[in-house]
Coordinates of C-alpha atoms (C1' of nucleotides) in Angstrom, one line a residue:
Chain A
V1 CA -21.9 -9.7 -14.8
S2 CA -22.2 -9.8 -18.9
A3 CA -22.1 -6.1 -18.8
V4 CA -18.6 -4.6 -19.0
T5 CA -18.5 -2.4 -16.1
G6 CA -15.3 -0.9 -17.0
R7 CA -12.8 -2.9 -14.7
C8 CA -9.4 -1.3 -14.5
R9 CA -6.1 -3.1 -13.8
I10 CA -4.2 -3.0 -9.4
G11 CA -2.3 0.3 -10.7
E12 CA -4.3 2.7 -12.3
V13 CA -6.6 1.9 -8.7
A14 CA -3.5 3.3 -6.7
Q15 CA -3.0 5.7 -8.7
R16 CA -6.0 7.3 -8.9
L17 CA -6.0 6.5 -5.3
G18 CA -2.7 8.1 -4.4
I19 CA -1.9 5.1 -2.4
T20 CA 0.3 2.1 -3.8
P21 CA -0.4 -0.9 -5.5
R22 CA 1.0 -2.9 -2.1
T23 CA -1.3 -1.1 -0.1
I24 CA -4.6 -2.1 -2.1
R25 CA -2.9 -5.8 -1.9
Y26 CA -1.9 -5.3 1.4
Y27 CA -5.8 -4.5 2.5
E28 CA -6.8 -7.9 0.5
E29 CA -4.9 -9.5 2.1
R30 CA -6.1 -8.3 5.8
G31 CA -9.2 -9.1 4.9
L32 CA -10.7 -5.4 4.3
L33 CA -11.6 -6.2 0.6
P34 CA -13.2 -9.0 -1.2
S35 CA -10.7 -11.0 -2.6
T36 CA -13.2 -11.5 -5.7
S37 CA -11.2 -9.0 -7.5
Q38 CA -8.8 -11.5 -8.2
D39 CA -10.6 -14.6 -10.2
Q40 CA -7.1 -17.0 -9.0
K41 CA -4.0 -16.3 -7.3
G42 CA -1.4 -15.2 -9.6
R43 CA -3.7 -13.8 -12.3
H44 CA -4.5 -9.8 -12.8
R45 CA -6.6 -7.8 -10.2
L46 CA -9.4 -6.1 -11.3
Y47 CA -11.6 -3.4 -10.4
D48 CA -14.8 -1.7 -10.9
E49 CA -15.7 1.4 -9.9
N50 CA -17.7 0.1 -6.8
D51 CA -14.5 -1.6 -5.2
V52 CA -12.6 1.7 -6.0
A53 CA -15.4 4.0 -3.8
R54 CA -14.9 0.9 -1.4
L55 CA -11.0 1.5 -1.2
Q56 CA -11.2 5.7 -1.3
E57 CA -14.0 5.3 1.6
I58 CA -11.3 2.8 3.3
I59 CA -8.2 5.6 2.7
R60 CA -10.5 8.9 3.9
L61 CA -11.3 7.0 6.9
R62 CA -7.4 6.0 7.4
D63 CA -6.2 9.4 7.0
G64 CA -8.9 11.4 8.1
L65 CA -9.0 9.3 11.7
G66 CA -6.2 8.0 11.9
L67 CA -8.2 4.5 12.0
T68 CA -5.9 1.0 12.5
L69 CA -6.7 -1.7 10.1
D70 CA -8.1 -3.0 12.7
D71 CA -10.4 -0.7 13.2
L72 CA -11.4 0.1 9.8
K73 CA -12.1 -3.6 9.1
E74 CA -14.4 -3.6 12.4
L75 CA -16.7 -0.5 10.2
I76 CA -16.4 -2.5 7.5
E77 CA -17.8 -5.6 8.7
A78 CA -20.6 -3.4 10.2
E79 CA -21.2 -1.6 7.2
E80 CA -21.8 -5.1 5.4
A81 CA -24.1 -5.8 8.3
R82 CA -25.9 -2.9 7.5
A83 CA -26.6 -3.8 4.3
A84 CA -27.7 -7.3 4.8
L85 CA -29.9 -5.4 7.0
R86 CA -30.9 -3.5 4.3
N87 CA -31.8 -6.2 2.7
E88 CA -33.5 -7.8 5.0
L89 CA -35.4 -4.3 5.5
A90 CA -36.4 -4.6 1.5
E91 CA -37.8 -8.2 2.7
T92 CA -39.6 -8.0 5.8
V93 CA -43.1 -6.2 6.4
D94 CA -43.2 -6.6 10.3
D95 CA -43.3 -2.6 10.2
A96 CA -41.1 -3.1 14.2
R97 CA -38.5 -5.2 13.1
R98 CA -38.2 -2.3 10.3
M99 CA -37.5 0.1 12.9
E100 CA -35.2 -2.1 14.6
I101 CA -33.1 -1.9 11.6
V102 CA -33.2 1.5 10.6
E103 CA -32.4 2.4 14.5
A104 CA -29.4 0.0 14.7
A105 CA -28.0 2.0 11.2
L106 CA -28.7 5.2 12.5
H107 CA -26.9 4.9 16.1
Y108 CA -24.0 3.7 14.0
I109 CA -23.7 6.3 11.7
E110 CA -24.1 8.7 14.8
R111 CA -20.9 6.9 16.7
Q112 CA -18.8 8.0 12.8
I113 CA -20.0 11.6 12.8
A114 CA -19.1 11.5 16.5
L115 CA -15.6 10.4 15.8
V116 CA -15.0 12.6 13.2
E117 CA -16.0 15.8 14.8
A118 CA -14.1 14.7 17.9
R119 CA -10.8 15.4 15.0
Q120 CA -12.1 18.0 13.7
E121 CA -12.2 19.7 17.1
T122 CA -8.7 18.8 17.4
L123 CA -7.4 20.2 14.5
A124 CA -9.9 23.6 15.0
S125 CA -7.6 24.2 18.0
L126 CA -4.6 23.9 15.9
R127 CA -5.7 26.3 13.8
G128 CA -7.2 28.7 16.1
D129 CA -3.3 28.5 17.8
L130 CA -2.0 29.2 14.4
V131 CA -4.3 32.0 13.2
A132 CA -3.4 33.9 16.7
K133 CA 0.3 33.3 15.9
R134 CA -0.2 34.9 12.1
R135 CA -2.1 37.9 14.3
M136 CA 0.9 38.5 15.7
A137 CA 3.2 38.9 12.9
R138 CA 1.3 40.4 10.9
T139 CA 0.7 43.1 13.5
R140 CA 4.5 43.4 14.2
L141 CA 4.8 43.6 10.4
A142 CA 2.4 46.4 9.9
Q143 CA 4.5 47.9 13.1
L144 CA 7.4 48.0 11.4
R145 CA 6.1 49.0 7.7
R146 CA 5.1 52.3 10.2
S147 CA 7.8 52.9 11.6
R148 CA 9.8 52.6 8.4
S149 CA 7.3 55.4 6.7
G150 CA 7.8 57.5 10.2
E151 CA 11.8 57.7 9.4
H152 CA 11.3 58.7 5.5
H153 CA 8.5 61.4 6.8
G154 CA 10.1 62.3 9.5
Chain B
V1 CA 18.5 26.4 37.0
S2 CA 18.6 27.7 40.7
A3 CA 14.5 27.8 40.5
V4 CA 13.1 25.0 41.3
T5 CA 10.7 25.1 38.1
G6 CA 8.4 21.7 39.2
R7 CA 10.2 19.2 37.1
C8 CA 8.6 16.2 36.6
R9 CA 9.4 12.2 35.7
I10 CA 8.5 10.6 32.4
G11 CA 5.3 8.6 33.3
E12 CA 3.9 11.6 34.9
V13 CA 4.4 13.5 31.6
A14 CA 3.3 10.8 29.5
Q15 CA 0.0 10.2 31.2
R16 CA -0.7 13.7 30.7
L17 CA -0.2 13.2 26.9
G18 CA -2.0 10.8 26.8
I19 CA 1.3 8.9 25.4
T20 CA 3.5 6.1 26.6
P21 CA 7.2 6.9 28.2
R22 CA 8.6 4.7 25.1
T23 CA 7.0 7.2 22.4
I24 CA 9.3 10.0 24.6
R25 CA 12.4 8.2 24.6
Y26 CA 12.2 7.8 21.2
Y27 CA 11.3 10.9 20.5
E28 CA 14.7 12.3 21.8
E29 CA 16.6 9.2 20.2
R30 CA 15.1 10.8 16.7
G31 CA 16.2 14.5 17.8
L32 CA 12.8 15.7 18.0
L33 CA 13.6 16.9 21.7
P34 CA 16.4 18.4 23.3
S35 CA 18.1 15.6 25.1
T36 CA 19.0 18.1 27.8
S37 CA 16.1 16.2 29.5
Q38 CA 18.4 13.6 31.0
D39 CA 21.8 15.1 32.8
Q40 CA 23.9 11.9 32.1
K41 CA 23.8 8.5 30.3
G42 CA 21.1 5.6 32.7
R43 CA 19.9 8.6 34.7
H44 CA 16.1 9.9 35.2
R45 CA 14.9 12.1 32.8
L46 CA 13.0 15.5 34.1
Y47 CA 11.1 17.7 32.1
D48 CA 9.6 21.2 32.7
E49 CA 6.4 22.9 31.6
N50 CA 8.7 24.0 28.5
D51 CA 9.5 20.6 28.0
V52 CA 5.8 19.4 28.0
A53 CA 4.2 22.0 26.7
R54 CA 7.0 21.4 23.1
L55 CA 6.0 17.2 22.7
Q56 CA 2.0 18.4 23.5
E57 CA 2.5 20.6 20.2
I58 CA 4.4 17.4 18.6
I59 CA 1.5 15.3 19.7
R60 CA -0.7 16.8 18.1
L61 CA 1.0 17.9 14.8
R62 CA 1.5 14.2 14.7
D63 CA -2.2 13.0 15.1
G64 CA -4.0 16.3 13.7
L65 CA -1.5 16.1 10.3
G66 CA -0.8 12.8 10.1
L67 CA 3.0 13.7 9.8
T68 CA 6.2 11.5 10.0
L69 CA 8.6 12.3 12.4
D70 CA 10.9 13.6 9.7
D71 CA 8.4 16.3 8.8
L72 CA 8.2 16.8 12.4
K73 CA 11.6 17.2 13.2
E74 CA 11.8 19.3 10.2
L75 CA 9.4 21.4 11.5
I76 CA 10.5 22.0 15.0
E77 CA 14.0 23.2 13.8
A78 CA 12.2 25.9 11.4
E79 CA 10.8 27.1 14.5
E80 CA 14.3 26.6 16.4
A81 CA 15.5 29.1 13.3
R82 CA 12.3 31.4 14.0
A83 CA 13.1 31.5 17.8
A84 CA 16.9 32.0 16.8
L85 CA 15.7 35.0 14.6
R86 CA 13.4 36.1 17.6
N87 CA 16.6 36.5 19.1
E88 CA 18.2 38.8 16.4
L89 CA 14.7 40.6 16.2
A90 CA 15.4 41.8 19.2
E91 CA 18.9 43.1 19.2
T92 CA 19.0 44.4 15.7
V93 CA 18.0 47.9 15.1
D94 CA 18.0 47.5 11.1
D95 CA 14.4 47.8 10.4
A96 CA 14.5 46.5 7.1
R97 CA 16.1 43.5 7.9
R98 CA 13.2 43.2 11.3
M99 CA 10.9 43.4 8.5
E100 CA 12.3 39.9 6.4
I101 CA 12.9 38.2 9.4
V102 CA 8.7 38.8 10.4
E103 CA 8.0 38.3 6.7
A104 CA 10.1 35.0 6.7
A105 CA 8.1 33.3 10.0
L106 CA 4.8 34.6 8.3
H107 CA 5.4 32.2 5.7
Y108 CA 6.1 29.5 8.0
I109 CA 2.9 30.1 10.3
E110 CA 1.2 30.5 6.2
R111 CA 1.9 27.0 5.3
Q112 CA 1.1 25.2 8.3
I113 CA -2.6 26.8 8.1
A114 CA -2.5 25.5 4.7
L115 CA -1.6 22.2 5.7
V116 CA -4.4 21.9 8.7
E117 CA -6.8 23.4 6.4
A118 CA -6.4 20.8 3.5
R119 CA -6.7 18.3 5.9
Q120 CA -10.0 19.7 7.7
E121 CA -11.5 20.3 4.3
T122 CA -10.6 16.2 3.8
L123 CA -12.8 15.9 7.1
A124 CA -15.4 18.2 6.5
S125 CA -16.2 15.7 3.5
L126 CA -16.2 12.8 5.5
R127 CA -18.9 14.4 7.7
G128 CA -21.0 15.9 4.6
D129 CA -21.2 12.2 3.5
L130 CA -22.5 10.9 6.9
V131 CA -24.4 13.7 7.7
A132 CA -26.1 12.8 4.6
K133 CA -26.6 9.1 5.6
R134 CA -28.0 10.4 8.7
R135 CA -31.1 12.3 7.3
M136 CA -31.9 9.4 5.1
A137 CA -31.8 7.1 7.9
R138 CA -33.9 9.7 10.3
T139 CA -36.4 10.6 7.6
R140 CA -36.7 6.4 7.1
L141 CA -37.7 6.0 10.8
A142 CA -40.1 8.7 10.7
Q143 CA -42.0 7.4 8.2
L144 CA -42.3 3.9 9.6
R145 CA -43.6 6.1 12.7
R146 CA -46.3 8.3 11.0
S147 CA -46.9 4.3 9.5
R148 CA -46.8 2.4 12.4
S149 CA -49.4 5.3 14.1
G150 CA -51.7 5.2 10.7
E151 CA -52.3 1.6 11.6
H152 CA -53.2 2.0 14.6
H153 CA -55.9 5.0 14.0
G154 CA -57.0 2.8 10.8
Chain C
dT1 C1' 15.0 -1.6 53.4
dT2 C1' 10.9 -2.2 51.1
dG3 C1' 8.3 -0.3 46.4
dC4 C1' 7.6 2.2 42.4
dT5 C1' 9.4 4.2 38.6
dC6 C1' 12.5 4.4 35.7
dC7 C1' 16.7 3.0 33.1
dT8 C1' 19.1 0.4 28.6
dC9 C1' 18.8 -3.1 25.6
dA10 C1' 17.1 -6.1 22.6
dC11 C1' 13.1 -8.5 20.1
dG12 C1' 8.2 -8.0 18.1
dT13 C1' 4.6 -5.7 15.1
dC14 C1' 1.9 -3.4 12.5
dA15 C1' 1.7 -1.0 7.7
dC16 C1' 3.5 -0.6 4.2
dG17 C1' 8.0 0.3 1.1
dT18 C1' 10.8 -2.2 -2.0
dG19 C1' 13.6 -4.6 -5.3
dA20 C1' 14.2 -10.3 -7.4
dG21 C1' 12.7 -13.5 -10.3
dG22 C1' 8.7 -14.5 -13.3
dT23 C1' 4.5 -14.8 -15.8
dG24 C1' 0.4 -12.5 -18.5
dG25 C1' -2.2 -9.4 -21.7
dC26 C1' -2.7 -5.5 -25.5
Chain D
dT1 C1' 8.0 -10.8 -30.5
dT2 C1' 8.6 -6.4 -27.5
dG3 C1' 7.2 -3.8 -23.8
dC4 C1' 4.4 -3.1 -20.0
dT5 C1' 2.2 -4.1 -16.2
dC6 C1' 1.1 -7.3 -13.3
dC7 C1' 2.4 -11.1 -9.8
dT8 C1' 4.7 -13.6 -5.7
dC9 C1' 8.0 -14.2 -2.0
dA10 C1' 10.6 -12.0 1.2
dC11 C1' 13.4 -9.2 3.3
dG12 C1' 13.4 -4.0 4.7
dT13 C1' 11.7 0.2 7.5
dC14 C1' 9.1 3.2 10.4
dA15 C1' 7.4 4.3 14.8
dC16 C1' 6.7 2.8 18.4
dG17 C1' 4.9 -1.8 22.0
dT18 C1' 6.7 -5.4 24.8
dG19 C1' 8.8 -7.7 28.4
dA20 C1' 13.8 -8.8 30.4
dG21 C1' 17.5 -7.7 33.9
dG22 C1' 19.2 -3.9 36.4
dT23 C1' 19.8 0.2 39.1
dG24 C1' 17.6 4.7 41.4
dG25 C1' 15.2 7.9 44.3
dC26 C1' 10.8 9.3 47.8

DNA sequence: TTGCTCCTCACGTCACGTGAGGTGGC
DNA sequence: TTGCTCCTCACGTCACGTGAGGTGGC
């Protein structure tokens, strides 16, 4: 709190992330962000790099996976639970308990990876279709070129 | 029109595509579908495999790229323009004109591919971050396992 | 004739967009 | 003090969801 961590205003954050201030306020309203960004009601909100990274993550998940804000909130809460567990992990000396915590974290990560990979497959399929179309068009174009040069020579 | 082409009802189409009848009606209302699926107002809408394929394409672009319905409508109109050009292509004997048509189609396809690839890159980056997290968790878990077996033997 | 799915309004909702009117900090 | 960005309502919009009440086809 004593160190000046380069806290910046909502407009700058929004511009850096390619969103609008309204979106950031709405996410705060929906409980996706800690409302600690605003000390009191009516005051300017200030964000540090940590907050920006968190928002960045939310935007990536929203755009990349098309998740609803409720889904995103679940993910965030799970993430916070993981952070809490990491703290417990640092405290505890019970190795059995430590393994439980890490295994839970691992399952959570694997679920997210599965979601991303499913989306990647649909995109790959979409791209496959488009590339096939492109090949057709290119082939046709090459035929036309040959046909024209053939006319010139014949 | 004389052949029975297996036309099916809106509920069946919706179920096959994983959407709701309301979505299909809304797309028709917004001009994304030919309203020829419904002969007269108030009558049941009927769809053939061609209509279903078109809807399928719309849904894939919507989910895969996160396009708005206005964007999708533009794409569809461009697609119809391409179809019209293909008809002209079949008619015309002017090779220069034919090349123009095919080149236009090629540019259109390439723009779509660029959109898909941009989305793929963000997903790949997202996956990369998650995979790194998974590696960390796995390493930590392996360390814990070694540590526990070490206790047993010591 | 009985269900079932369909139809058309029409209002609700989610995720913001867009001003209206006013206050705060370099 | 002047701009600029910020603030809080609060209503609008886009892409549907969700009944309400009624008609159509195997």
